[in-house]
Short mmCIF file of N, CA and C in Angstrom, two decimals:
data_model
loop_
_atom_site.label_atom_id
_atom_site.label_comp_id
_atom_site.label_asym_id
_atom_site.label_seq_id
_atom_site.Cartn_x
_atom_site.Cartn_y
_atom_site.Cartn_z
N UNK A 1 -5.17 -2.63 -13.58
CA UNK A 1 -3.39 -2.54 -12.24
C UNK A 1 -3.82 -1.38 -11.38
N UNK A 2 -2.95 -1.63 -10.57
CA UNK A 2 -2.85 -0.15 -9.21
C UNK A 2 -1.16 -0.12 -8.98
N UNK A 3 -0.91 0.57 -8.11
CA UNK A 3 -0.17 0.24 -7.37
C UNK A 3 -0.01 0.74 -5.25
N UNK A 4 0.80 0.73 -5.43
CA UNK A 4 0.89 1.00 -3.35
C UNK A 4 1.88 1.82 -3.37
N UNK A 5 1.92 2.99 -2.83
CA UNK A 5 3.37 3.84 -1.92
C UNK A 5 3.88 3.40 -0.76
N UNK A 6 5.47 2.21 -0.99
CA UNK A 6 5.65 1.40 -0.20
C UNK A 6 7.23 2.58 0.31
N UNK A 7 6.81 3.43 -0.14
CA UNK A 7 8.68 3.65 0.41
C UNK A 7 8.95 4.96 1.35
N UNK A 8 7.24 5.45 1.64
CA UNK A 8 6.84 6.82 2.64
C UNK A 8 6.87 5.67 4.19
N UNK A 9 7.51 7.04 4.62
CA UNK A 9 7.88 6.36 6.34
C UNK A 9 6.43 7.40 7.09
N UNK A 10 6.56 7.08 8.22
CA UNK A 10 4.84 7.68 8.87
C UNK A 10 4.83 8.47 9.31
N UNK A 11 5.98 9.45 8.92
CA UNK A 11 5.65 11.14 8.94
C UNK A 11 5.18 11.27 8.12
N UNK A 12 5.73 10.81 6.19
CA UNK A 12 5.42 11.43 4.76
C UNK A 12 3.97 10.84 4.82
N UNK A 13 4.25 9.24 5.07
CA UNK A 13 2.01 8.96 4.90
C UNK A 13 1.99 9.95 5.36
N UNK A 14 1.71 10.00 6.86
CA UNK A 14 0.61 11.60 7.23
C UNK A 14 0.51 12.59 6.58
N UNK A 15 1.45 13.36 5.65
CA UNK A 15 1.63 14.68 4.97
C UNK A 15 0.86 14.00 4.20
N UNK A 16 1.06 12.69 4.01
CA UNK A 16 0.02 12.73 2.38
C UNK A 16 -0.73 12.98 2.30
N UNK A 17 -1.40 12.12 3.31
CA UNK A 17 -2.93 12.30 3.81
C UNK A 17 -3.03 13.49 4.26
N UNK A 18 -2.21 14.16 5.04
CA UNK A 18 -2.92 16.05 5.14
C UNK A 18 -3.11 16.98 3.78
N UNK A 19 -2.44 16.45 2.83
CA UNK A 19 -2.24 17.19 1.33
C UNK A 19 -3.31 16.92 0.50
N UNK A 20 -3.70 15.47 0.52
CA UNK A 20 -4.66 15.14 -0.09
C UNK A 20 -5.99 15.94 0.31
N UNK A 21 -6.26 16.04 2.24
CA UNK A 21 -7.58 16.06 2.35
C UNK A 21 -7.45 17.59 1.99
N UNK A 22 -5.99 18.83 2.38
CA UNK A 22 -6.33 19.80 2.20
C UNK A 22 -6.22 20.77 0.76
N UNK A 23 -5.58 19.91 0.13
CA UNK A 23 -5.01 20.52 -0.99
C UNK A 23 -5.04 19.48 -2.00
N UNK A 24 -6.61 19.37 -2.80
CA UNK A 24 -6.77 18.44 -3.12
C UNK A 24 -6.78 18.87 -5.06
N UNK A 25 -7.12 19.97 -4.78
CA UNK A 25 -6.17 20.58 -6.66
C UNK A 25 -4.74 20.18 -6.76
N UNK A 26 -3.73 20.31 -5.63
CA UNK A 26 -2.34 19.54 -5.73
C UNK A 26 -1.95 18.34 -6.06
N UNK A 27 -2.95 17.45 -5.33
CA UNK A 27 -3.09 16.42 -5.61
C UNK A 27 -3.51 16.37 -7.02
N UNK A 28 -4.78 16.81 -7.48
CA UNK A 28 -5.04 16.43 -8.76
C UNK A 28 -4.10 16.53 -10.36
N UNK A 29 -3.03 17.89 -9.85
CA UNK A 29 -2.37 18.20 -11.05
C UNK A 29 -1.35 17.15 -10.40
N UNK A 30 -0.80 16.68 -9.77
CA UNK A 30 0.42 15.58 -9.10
C UNK A 30 0.20 14.00 -9.67
N UNK A 31 -1.16 13.37 -9.50
CA UNK A 31 -1.82 12.20 -10.37
C UNK A 31 -1.80 12.45 -12.23
N UNK A 32 -2.51 13.95 -12.05
CA UNK A 32 -1.57 13.81 -14.07
C UNK A 32 -0.91 13.71 -14.67
N UNK A 33 0.35 14.59 -13.66
CA UNK A 33 1.51 14.86 -13.83
C UNK A 33 1.84 13.58 -14.09
N UNK A 34 1.63 12.25 -12.59
CA UNK A 34 2.41 11.07 -12.72
C UNK A 34 1.42 10.51 -14.11
N UNK A 35 0.34 10.22 -14.48
CA UNK A 35 -0.21 9.48 -15.57
C UNK A 35 0.55 10.01 -16.73
N UNK A 36 1.08 11.25 -16.86
CA UNK A 36 0.91 11.48 -18.33
C UNK A 36 2.68 10.86 -18.37
N UNK A 37 3.42 10.90 -17.24
CA UNK A 37 4.64 9.85 -17.40
C UNK A 37 4.79 8.80 -17.92
N UNK A 38 3.10 7.93 -17.19
CA UNK A 38 3.06 7.11 -17.28
C UNK A 38 2.79 6.53 -19.00
N UNK A 39 1.65 7.40 -18.95
CA UNK A 39 1.90 7.12 -20.73
C UNK A 39 2.81 7.44 -21.56
N UNK A 40 3.39 8.04 -21.37
CA UNK A 40 4.73 8.12 -22.64
C UNK A 40 5.49 6.69 -22.24
N UNK A 41 5.66 5.93 -21.38
CA UNK A 41 6.37 4.92 -21.19
C UNK A 41 5.44 3.59 -21.62
N UNK A 42 4.19 3.54 -21.65
CA UNK A 42 3.28 2.53 -22.45
C UNK A 42 3.46 3.17 -23.84
N UNK A 43 3.47 4.36 -24.26
CA UNK A 43 3.77 4.55 -25.69
C UNK A 43 5.15 4.28 -26.72
N UNK A 44 5.73 4.50 -25.67
CA UNK A 44 7.05 4.02 -26.17
C UNK A 44 6.87 2.83 -26.38
N UNK A 45 6.67 1.62 -25.80
CA UNK A 45 6.63 0.20 -25.70
C UNK A 45 5.39 -0.49 -26.58
N UNK A 46 4.47 0.83 -26.71
CA UNK A 46 3.79 0.11 -27.33
C UNK A 46 4.28 -0.35 -29.06
N UNK A 47 4.06 -1.40 -29.91
CA UNK A 47 4.19 -2.08 -30.81
C UNK A 47 3.70 -0.87 -31.96
N UNK A 48 3.58 -0.41 -33.75
CA UNK A 48 3.39 0.22 -33.98
C UNK A 48 3.10 -0.77 -35.76
N UNK A 49 1.89 -0.95 -35.91
CA UNK A 49 1.65 -0.76 -36.98
C UNK A 49 0.99 0.35 -38.21
N UNK A 50 -0.29 0.76 -37.63
CA UNK A 50 -1.11 1.02 -38.41
C UNK A 50 -0.94 2.66 -37.30
N UNK A 51 -0.47 2.29 -36.38
CA UNK A 51 -0.60 3.59 -34.87
C UNK A 51 -1.72 4.08 -34.51
N UNK A 52 -3.01 3.03 -34.72
CA UNK A 52 -4.64 3.68 -33.75
C UNK A 52 -3.82 2.80 -32.75
N UNK A 53 -3.53 1.29 -32.43
CA UNK A 53 -3.80 1.16 -30.95
C UNK A 53 -2.18 2.82 -29.59
N UNK A 54 -1.01 3.21 -30.20
CA UNK A 54 -0.62 3.44 -30.12
C UNK A 54 -1.52 4.62 -29.66
N UNK A 55 -1.81 5.40 -31.23
CA UNK A 55 -2.60 6.73 -31.35
C UNK A 55 -2.97 7.13 -30.36
N UNK A 56 -3.99 6.20 -29.48
CA UNK A 56 -5.51 6.02 -28.75
C UNK A 56 -5.41 5.30 -27.74
N UNK A 57 -4.47 5.14 -26.86
CA UNK A 57 -3.83 5.11 -25.54
C UNK A 57 -3.76 6.82 -25.40
N UNK A 58 -4.90 7.29 -24.35
CA UNK A 58 -5.37 8.62 -23.22
C UNK A 58 -4.79 8.82 -21.97
N UNK A 59 -4.85 9.53 -21.19
CA UNK A 59 -5.71 9.38 -20.20
C UNK A 59 -6.34 10.11 -19.60
N UNK A 60 -7.58 9.64 -18.93
CA UNK A 60 -8.72 10.66 -18.64
C UNK A 60 -8.89 11.20 -17.45
N UNK A 61 -9.88 12.61 -17.32
CA UNK A 61 -9.17 13.10 -16.29
C UNK A 61 -9.81 12.11 -14.27
N UNK A 62 -8.77 13.32 -13.79
CA UNK A 62 -9.10 12.60 -12.56
C UNK A 62 -10.13 12.30 -11.62
N UNK A 63 -10.56 11.72 -11.22
CA UNK A 63 -12.15 11.19 -10.73
C UNK A 63 -11.93 10.76 -8.90
N UNK A 64 -12.74 11.85 -7.65
CA UNK A 64 -12.67 11.15 -6.88
C UNK A 64 -14.03 10.26 -6.64
N UNK A 65 -12.79 8.96 -5.99
CA UNK A 65 -14.43 8.20 -5.21
C UNK A 65 -13.99 8.03 -4.11
N UNK A 66 -14.62 8.94 -2.88
CA UNK A 66 -15.06 8.59 -1.69
C UNK A 66 -13.64 9.36 -1.77
N UNK A 67 -12.86 9.06 -0.77
CA UNK A 67 -11.84 9.54 -0.74
C UNK A 67 -10.00 8.83 -0.90
N UNK A 68 -10.94 8.45 -2.72
CA UNK A 68 -9.74 8.04 -2.82
C UNK A 68 -9.84 8.67 -4.41
N UNK A 69 -8.77 9.06 -5.30
CA UNK A 69 -8.54 10.36 -6.53
C UNK A 69 -7.44 8.89 -7.45
N UNK A 70 -8.88 8.61 -8.34
CA UNK A 70 -8.71 7.26 -9.63
C UNK A 70 -8.34 8.07 -10.82
N UNK A 71 -7.34 7.74 -11.56
CA UNK A 71 -6.91 8.43 -12.86
C UNK A 71 -6.62 7.19 -13.86
N UNK A 72 -7.43 7.32 -15.15
CA UNK A 72 -6.85 5.86 -15.61
C UNK A 72 -6.13 6.56 -17.19
N UNK A 73 -4.88 5.56 -17.23
CA UNK A 73 -4.53 6.01 -18.82
C UNK A 73 -5.38 4.47 -19.61
N UNK A 74 -5.98 4.18 -20.46
CA UNK A 74 -6.53 2.99 -21.34
C UNK A 74 -6.76 3.91 -22.41
N UNK A 75 -6.55 2.86 -23.70
CA UNK A 75 -7.64 2.59 -25.09
C UNK A 75 -9.27 2.54 -25.21
N UNK A 76 -9.38 2.53 -25.28
CA UNK A 76 -11.44 1.72 -26.43
C UNK A 76 -10.62 0.79 -27.21
N UNK A 77 -9.59 0.99 -27.84
CA UNK A 77 -9.36 -0.34 -28.23
C UNK A 77 -9.48 -1.32 -28.43
N UNK A 78 -10.54 -2.40 -29.23
CA UNK A 78 -10.42 -2.95 -28.85
C UNK A 78 -9.45 -4.73 -29.14
N UNK A 79 -7.98 -4.34 -29.66
CA UNK A 79 -7.54 -5.66 -30.09
C UNK A 79 -6.36 -5.03 -28.84
N UNK A 80 -6.41 -4.25 -27.92
CA UNK A 80 -5.57 -4.02 -26.92
C UNK A 80 -4.93 -4.92 -26.09
N UNK A 81 -6.10 -5.82 -25.75
CA UNK A 81 -5.41 -6.85 -24.70
C UNK A 81 -4.55 -8.02 -25.93
N UNK A 82 -5.12 -7.70 -26.91
CA UNK A 82 -4.15 -9.15 -27.71
C UNK A 82 -3.00 -8.77 -27.53
N UNK A 83 -2.63 -7.12 -27.99
CA UNK A 83 -1.13 -6.99 -27.81
C UNK A 83 -0.80 -6.57 -26.42
N UNK A 84 -1.22 -6.35 -25.29
CA UNK A 84 -0.76 -6.96 -24.12
C UNK A 84 -0.35 -7.89 -23.90
N UNK A 85 -1.48 -8.72 -24.19
CA UNK A 85 -1.27 -10.66 -23.19
C UNK A 85 -1.01 -11.28 -23.84
N UNK A 86 -0.82 -10.64 -25.52
CA UNK A 86 -0.64 -12.03 -26.81
C UNK A 86 -2.23 -12.74 -27.36
N UNK A 87 -1.94 -13.31 -27.83
CA UNK A 87 -2.85 -14.19 -28.64
C UNK A 87 -2.53 -15.32 -29.56
N UNK A 88 -3.71 -16.44 -29.35
CA UNK A 88 -3.33 -17.40 -30.54
C UNK A 88 -3.65 -17.13 -31.18
N UNK A 89 -2.44 -17.62 -32.60
CA UNK A 89 -3.03 -17.48 -34.29
C UNK A 89 -3.86 -18.60 -34.10
N UNK A 90 -5.11 -18.95 -34.67
CA UNK A 90 -6.23 -19.93 -35.39
C UNK A 90 -6.29 -19.78 -36.82
N UNK A 91 -5.94 -20.89 -37.49
CA UNK A 91 -6.01 -20.78 -39.07
C UNK A 91 -7.35 -22.21 -39.24
N UNK A 92 -8.37 -21.85 -40.35
CA UNK A 92 -9.09 -22.57 -39.76
C UNK A 92 -9.86 -23.33 -38.91
N UNK A 93 -9.82 -23.31 -38.46
CA UNK A 93 -10.67 -24.71 -37.21
C UNK A 93 -9.15 -25.02 -35.88
N UNK A 94 -7.58 -24.81 -36.29
CA UNK A 94 -7.16 -25.27 -35.55
C UNK A 94 -6.50 -24.17 -35.11
N UNK A 95 -5.94 -24.23 -34.01
CA UNK A 95 -5.41 -22.95 -33.52
C UNK A 95 -3.24 -23.89 -33.36
N UNK A 96 -2.52 -22.76 -34.44
CA UNK A 96 -1.42 -23.60 -34.43
C UNK A 96 -0.03 -22.55 -34.29
N UNK A 97 -0.35 -21.11 -33.60
CA UNK A 97 0.65 -21.05 -32.11
C UNK A 97 -0.23 -20.25 -31.80
N UNK A 98 1.08 -19.30 -31.13
CA UNK A 98 0.71 -17.86 -30.19
C UNK A 98 2.30 -16.55 -29.97
N UNK A 99 1.04 -15.28 -30.34
CA UNK A 99 1.87 -14.87 -30.56
C UNK A 99 1.72 -13.82 -28.73
N UNK A 100 3.05 -13.58 -28.87
CA UNK A 100 3.39 -12.91 -27.06
C UNK A 100 3.23 -11.76 -27.36
N UNK A 101 2.95 -11.33 -25.89
CA UNK A 101 2.37 -10.16 -25.67
C UNK A 101 3.74 -8.52 -25.26
N UNK A 102 2.87 -7.16 -25.68
CA UNK A 102 4.01 -6.71 -25.59
C UNK A 102 4.46 -6.08 -24.05
N UNK A 103 3.42 -6.37 -23.05
CA UNK A 103 2.99 -6.27 -21.87
C UNK A 103 3.59 -4.73 -21.72
N UNK A 104 3.08 -3.51 -22.67
CA UNK A 104 3.32 -2.39 -22.56
C UNK A 104 2.44 -2.06 -21.29
N UNK A 105 1.50 -2.05 -20.92
CA UNK A 105 1.13 -1.39 -19.75
C UNK A 105 1.35 -1.97 -18.74
N UNK A 106 1.91 -3.23 -18.88
CA UNK A 106 2.50 -4.01 -17.03
C UNK A 106 4.20 -3.40 -17.13
N UNK A 107 4.70 -3.22 -18.53
CA UNK A 107 6.04 -3.44 -17.82
C UNK A 107 6.20 -1.37 -17.37
N UNK A 108 5.66 -0.41 -17.85
CA UNK A 108 5.22 0.59 -17.97
C UNK A 108 5.74 0.86 -16.41
N UNK A 109 4.15 0.10 -15.95
CA UNK A 109 3.86 0.39 -14.37
C UNK A 109 5.12 -0.02 -13.58
N UNK A 110 5.33 -1.72 -13.48
CA UNK A 110 6.97 -1.37 -13.17
C UNK A 110 7.91 -0.50 -12.85
N UNK A 111 7.99 -0.27 -13.81
CA UNK A 111 9.05 1.00 -13.71
C UNK A 111 8.66 1.93 -13.51
N UNK A 112 7.54 2.36 -13.02
CA UNK A 112 6.68 2.85 -12.56
C UNK A 112 6.95 3.38 -11.25
N UNK A 113 6.69 1.95 -10.41
CA UNK A 113 6.88 1.72 -8.52
C UNK A 113 8.50 1.78 -8.55
N UNK A 114 9.25 1.86 -8.53
CA UNK A 114 11.11 1.81 -9.55
C UNK A 114 10.95 3.48 -9.10
N UNK A 115 10.90 4.46 -8.82
CA UNK A 115 10.54 5.20 -8.81
C UNK A 115 9.88 6.55 -8.53
N UNK A 116 8.19 6.14 -8.44
CA UNK A 116 7.10 7.00 -8.17
C UNK A 116 7.58 7.02 -6.47
N UNK A 117 7.90 6.62 -5.21
CA UNK A 117 7.73 6.76 -4.07
C UNK A 117 9.44 7.63 -3.72
N UNK A 118 10.00 7.59 -4.72
CA UNK A 118 11.17 9.16 -4.40
C UNK A 118 10.47 10.04 -5.01
N UNK A 119 9.84 9.64 -6.25
CA UNK A 119 9.32 11.09 -7.15
C UNK A 119 7.96 12.48 -5.77
N UNK A 120 6.98 10.80 -5.45
CA UNK A 120 6.31 11.74 -4.41
C UNK A 120 6.31 11.91 -3.28
N UNK A 121 7.98 11.73 -2.42
CA UNK A 121 8.87 12.32 -0.94
C UNK A 121 9.53 13.26 -1.30
N UNK A 122 9.67 14.06 -3.23
CA UNK A 122 10.69 15.10 -3.54
C UNK A 122 9.11 15.85 -3.38
N UNK A 123 8.12 15.58 -3.72
CA UNK A 123 7.12 16.59 -4.11
C UNK A 123 6.34 17.01 -3.15
N UNK A 124 6.51 16.26 -1.82
CA UNK A 124 6.28 16.15 -0.14
C UNK A 124 7.04 17.24 0.28
N UNK A 125 7.82 16.58 -0.09
CA UNK A 125 9.46 18.01 0.25
C UNK A 125 8.98 19.48 -0.40
N UNK A 126 8.70 19.45 -1.34
CA UNK A 126 8.70 20.74 -1.88
C UNK A 126 7.15 21.77 -1.58
N UNK A 127 6.55 20.29 -1.63
CA UNK A 127 5.51 21.90 -0.54
C UNK A 127 5.97 21.80 0.41
N UNK A 128 6.06 20.99 1.71
CA UNK A 128 6.41 21.43 2.88
C UNK A 128 7.75 22.50 3.28
N UNK A 129 8.62 23.21 1.75
CA UNK A 129 9.61 24.05 1.46
C UNK A 129 8.48 25.28 0.57
N UNK A 130 7.69 25.22 -0.10
CA UNK A 130 6.44 25.96 -0.18
C UNK A 130 7.29 26.26 -1.96
N UNK A 131 7.68 24.92 -2.53
CA UNK A 131 7.82 25.35 -3.80
C UNK A 131 7.14 24.85 -4.83
N UNK A 132 6.12 24.55 -4.26
CA UNK A 132 4.59 23.83 -5.42
C UNK A 132 3.82 24.71 -4.55
#
Protein backbone atom coordinates (compact mmCIF):
# COMPACT_ATOMS: atom_id res chain seq x y z
CA UNK A 1 0.00 0.00 0.00
CA UNK A 2 1.15 3.53 -0.68
CA UNK A 3 -0.18 6.93 -1.59
CA UNK A 4 0.28 9.72 -4.13
CA UNK A 5 0.30 13.42 -3.40
CA UNK A 6 -2.38 14.85 -5.68
CA UNK A 7 -3.26 18.23 -4.17
CA UNK A 8 0.07 19.92 -4.83
CA UNK A 9 0.36 22.52 -7.58
CA UNK A 10 3.39 22.74 -9.92
CA UNK A 11 5.31 25.15 -7.67
CA UNK A 12 4.75 22.95 -4.60
CA UNK A 13 5.84 19.84 -6.50
CA UNK A 14 9.01 21.61 -7.69
CA UNK A 15 9.69 22.83 -4.14
CA UNK A 16 9.14 19.34 -2.75
CA UNK A 17 11.57 17.88 -5.31
CA UNK A 18 14.16 20.48 -4.31
CA UNK A 19 13.68 19.78 -0.60
CA UNK A 20 14.05 16.04 -1.25
CA UNK A 21 17.26 16.65 -3.18
CA UNK A 22 18.83 19.28 -0.93
CA UNK A 23 17.48 18.50 2.54
CA UNK A 24 17.08 14.73 2.86
CA UNK A 25 17.33 14.84 6.67
CA UNK A 26 14.23 17.10 6.82
CA UNK A 27 12.40 14.70 4.52
CA UNK A 28 13.36 11.74 6.72
CA UNK A 29 12.10 13.55 9.84
CA UNK A 30 8.82 14.45 8.13
CA UNK A 31 8.30 10.91 6.83
CA UNK A 32 8.95 9.53 10.29
CA UNK A 33 6.43 11.96 11.78
CA UNK A 34 3.82 10.95 9.19
CA UNK A 35 4.52 7.25 9.76
CA UNK A 36 3.96 7.61 13.50
CA UNK A 37 0.69 9.45 12.90
CA UNK A 38 -0.37 6.60 10.62
CA UNK A 39 0.78 4.06 13.22
CA UNK A 40 -1.39 5.72 15.88
CA UNK A 41 -4.45 5.49 13.61
CA UNK A 42 -3.75 1.84 12.73
CA UNK A 43 -3.34 0.89 16.38
CA UNK A 44 -6.53 2.77 17.31
CA UNK A 45 -8.47 0.63 14.79
CA UNK A 46 -6.75 -2.67 15.64
CA UNK A 47 -8.95 -5.00 17.70
CA UNK A 48 -7.51 -6.28 20.95
CA UNK A 49 -7.71 -9.88 22.06
CA UNK A 50 -4.37 -10.46 23.75
CA UNK A 51 -2.85 -7.16 22.59
CA UNK A 52 -0.12 -9.04 20.71
CA UNK A 53 -1.05 -7.67 17.29
CA UNK A 54 -1.52 -4.07 18.42
CA UNK A 55 1.73 -4.11 20.41
CA UNK A 56 3.71 -5.46 17.45
CA UNK A 57 2.74 -2.94 14.80
CA UNK A 58 5.89 -0.92 14.28
CA UNK A 59 7.48 1.82 12.19
CA UNK A 60 10.67 0.83 10.41
CA UNK A 61 13.45 3.34 9.73
CA UNK A 62 13.43 5.48 6.60
CA UNK A 63 15.32 3.92 3.71
CA UNK A 64 16.38 5.58 0.49
CA UNK A 65 15.86 3.47 -2.61
CA UNK A 66 17.19 5.30 -5.62
CA UNK A 67 15.63 8.76 -5.48
CA UNK A 68 12.69 7.62 -3.34
CA UNK A 69 12.29 7.48 0.40
CA UNK A 70 10.49 4.46 1.85
CA UNK A 71 9.23 3.91 5.37
CA UNK A 72 7.33 0.77 6.33
CA UNK A 73 4.64 0.50 8.98
CA UNK A 74 3.83 -3.14 9.56
CA UNK A 75 3.94 -6.15 11.81
CA UNK A 76 5.66 -9.53 11.91
CA UNK A 77 2.58 -11.10 13.55
CA UNK A 78 1.65 -14.01 11.28
CA UNK A 79 -2.14 -13.65 11.66
CA UNK A 80 -2.24 -9.91 10.88
CA UNK A 81 -3.52 -10.43 7.30
CA UNK A 82 -6.44 -12.46 8.67
CA UNK A 83 -7.40 -9.60 10.99
CA UNK A 84 -6.92 -7.01 8.23
CA UNK A 85 -8.78 -8.80 5.42
CA UNK A 86 -10.92 -11.39 7.20
CA UNK A 87 -10.80 -15.16 7.10
CA UNK A 88 -12.91 -18.27 6.68
CA UNK A 89 -14.06 -20.35 9.64
CA UNK A 90 -13.41 -24.05 9.28
CA UNK A 91 -14.94 -26.86 11.35
CA UNK A 92 -13.43 -30.19 10.49
CA UNK A 93 -13.12 -30.35 6.71
CA UNK A 94 -15.95 -27.87 6.11
CA UNK A 95 -15.93 -24.08 5.89
CA UNK A 96 -18.85 -22.78 7.91
CA UNK A 97 -18.51 -19.02 7.82
CA UNK A 98 -16.42 -15.94 7.34
CA UNK A 99 -15.06 -13.40 9.82
CA UNK A 100 -14.98 -9.88 8.36
CA UNK A 101 -11.67 -8.07 8.40
CA UNK A 102 -11.08 -4.86 10.35
CA UNK A 103 -9.11 -3.16 7.53
CA UNK A 104 -7.18 -1.09 10.07
CA UNK A 105 -4.26 -0.44 7.71
CA UNK A 106 -6.47 0.29 4.71
CA UNK A 107 -8.86 2.61 6.57
CA UNK A 108 -6.00 4.49 8.21
CA UNK A 109 -4.33 4.98 4.82
CA UNK A 110 -7.57 6.36 3.35
CA UNK A 111 -7.92 8.71 6.30
CA UNK A 112 -4.31 9.83 5.83
CA UNK A 113 -4.97 10.57 2.17
CA UNK A 114 -7.63 13.07 3.29
CA UNK A 115 -5.19 15.26 5.23
CA UNK A 116 -1.68 14.57 3.93
CA UNK A 117 -1.71 17.01 0.98
CA UNK A 118 -2.59 19.91 3.27
CA UNK A 119 -0.02 18.75 5.82
CA UNK A 120 2.73 18.63 3.18
CA UNK A 121 1.69 22.07 1.84
CA UNK A 122 1.97 23.53 5.33
CA UNK A 123 5.32 21.83 5.89
CA UNK A 124 6.66 23.26 2.62
CA UNK A 125 5.38 26.71 3.60
CA UNK A 126 7.14 26.37 6.96
CA UNK A 127 10.39 25.49 5.16
CA UNK A 128 10.07 28.50 2.84
CA UNK A 129 9.43 30.78 5.81
CA UNK A 130 12.28 29.24 7.84
CA UNK A 131 10.14 27.73 10.60
CA UNK A 132 11.44 24.20 10.02
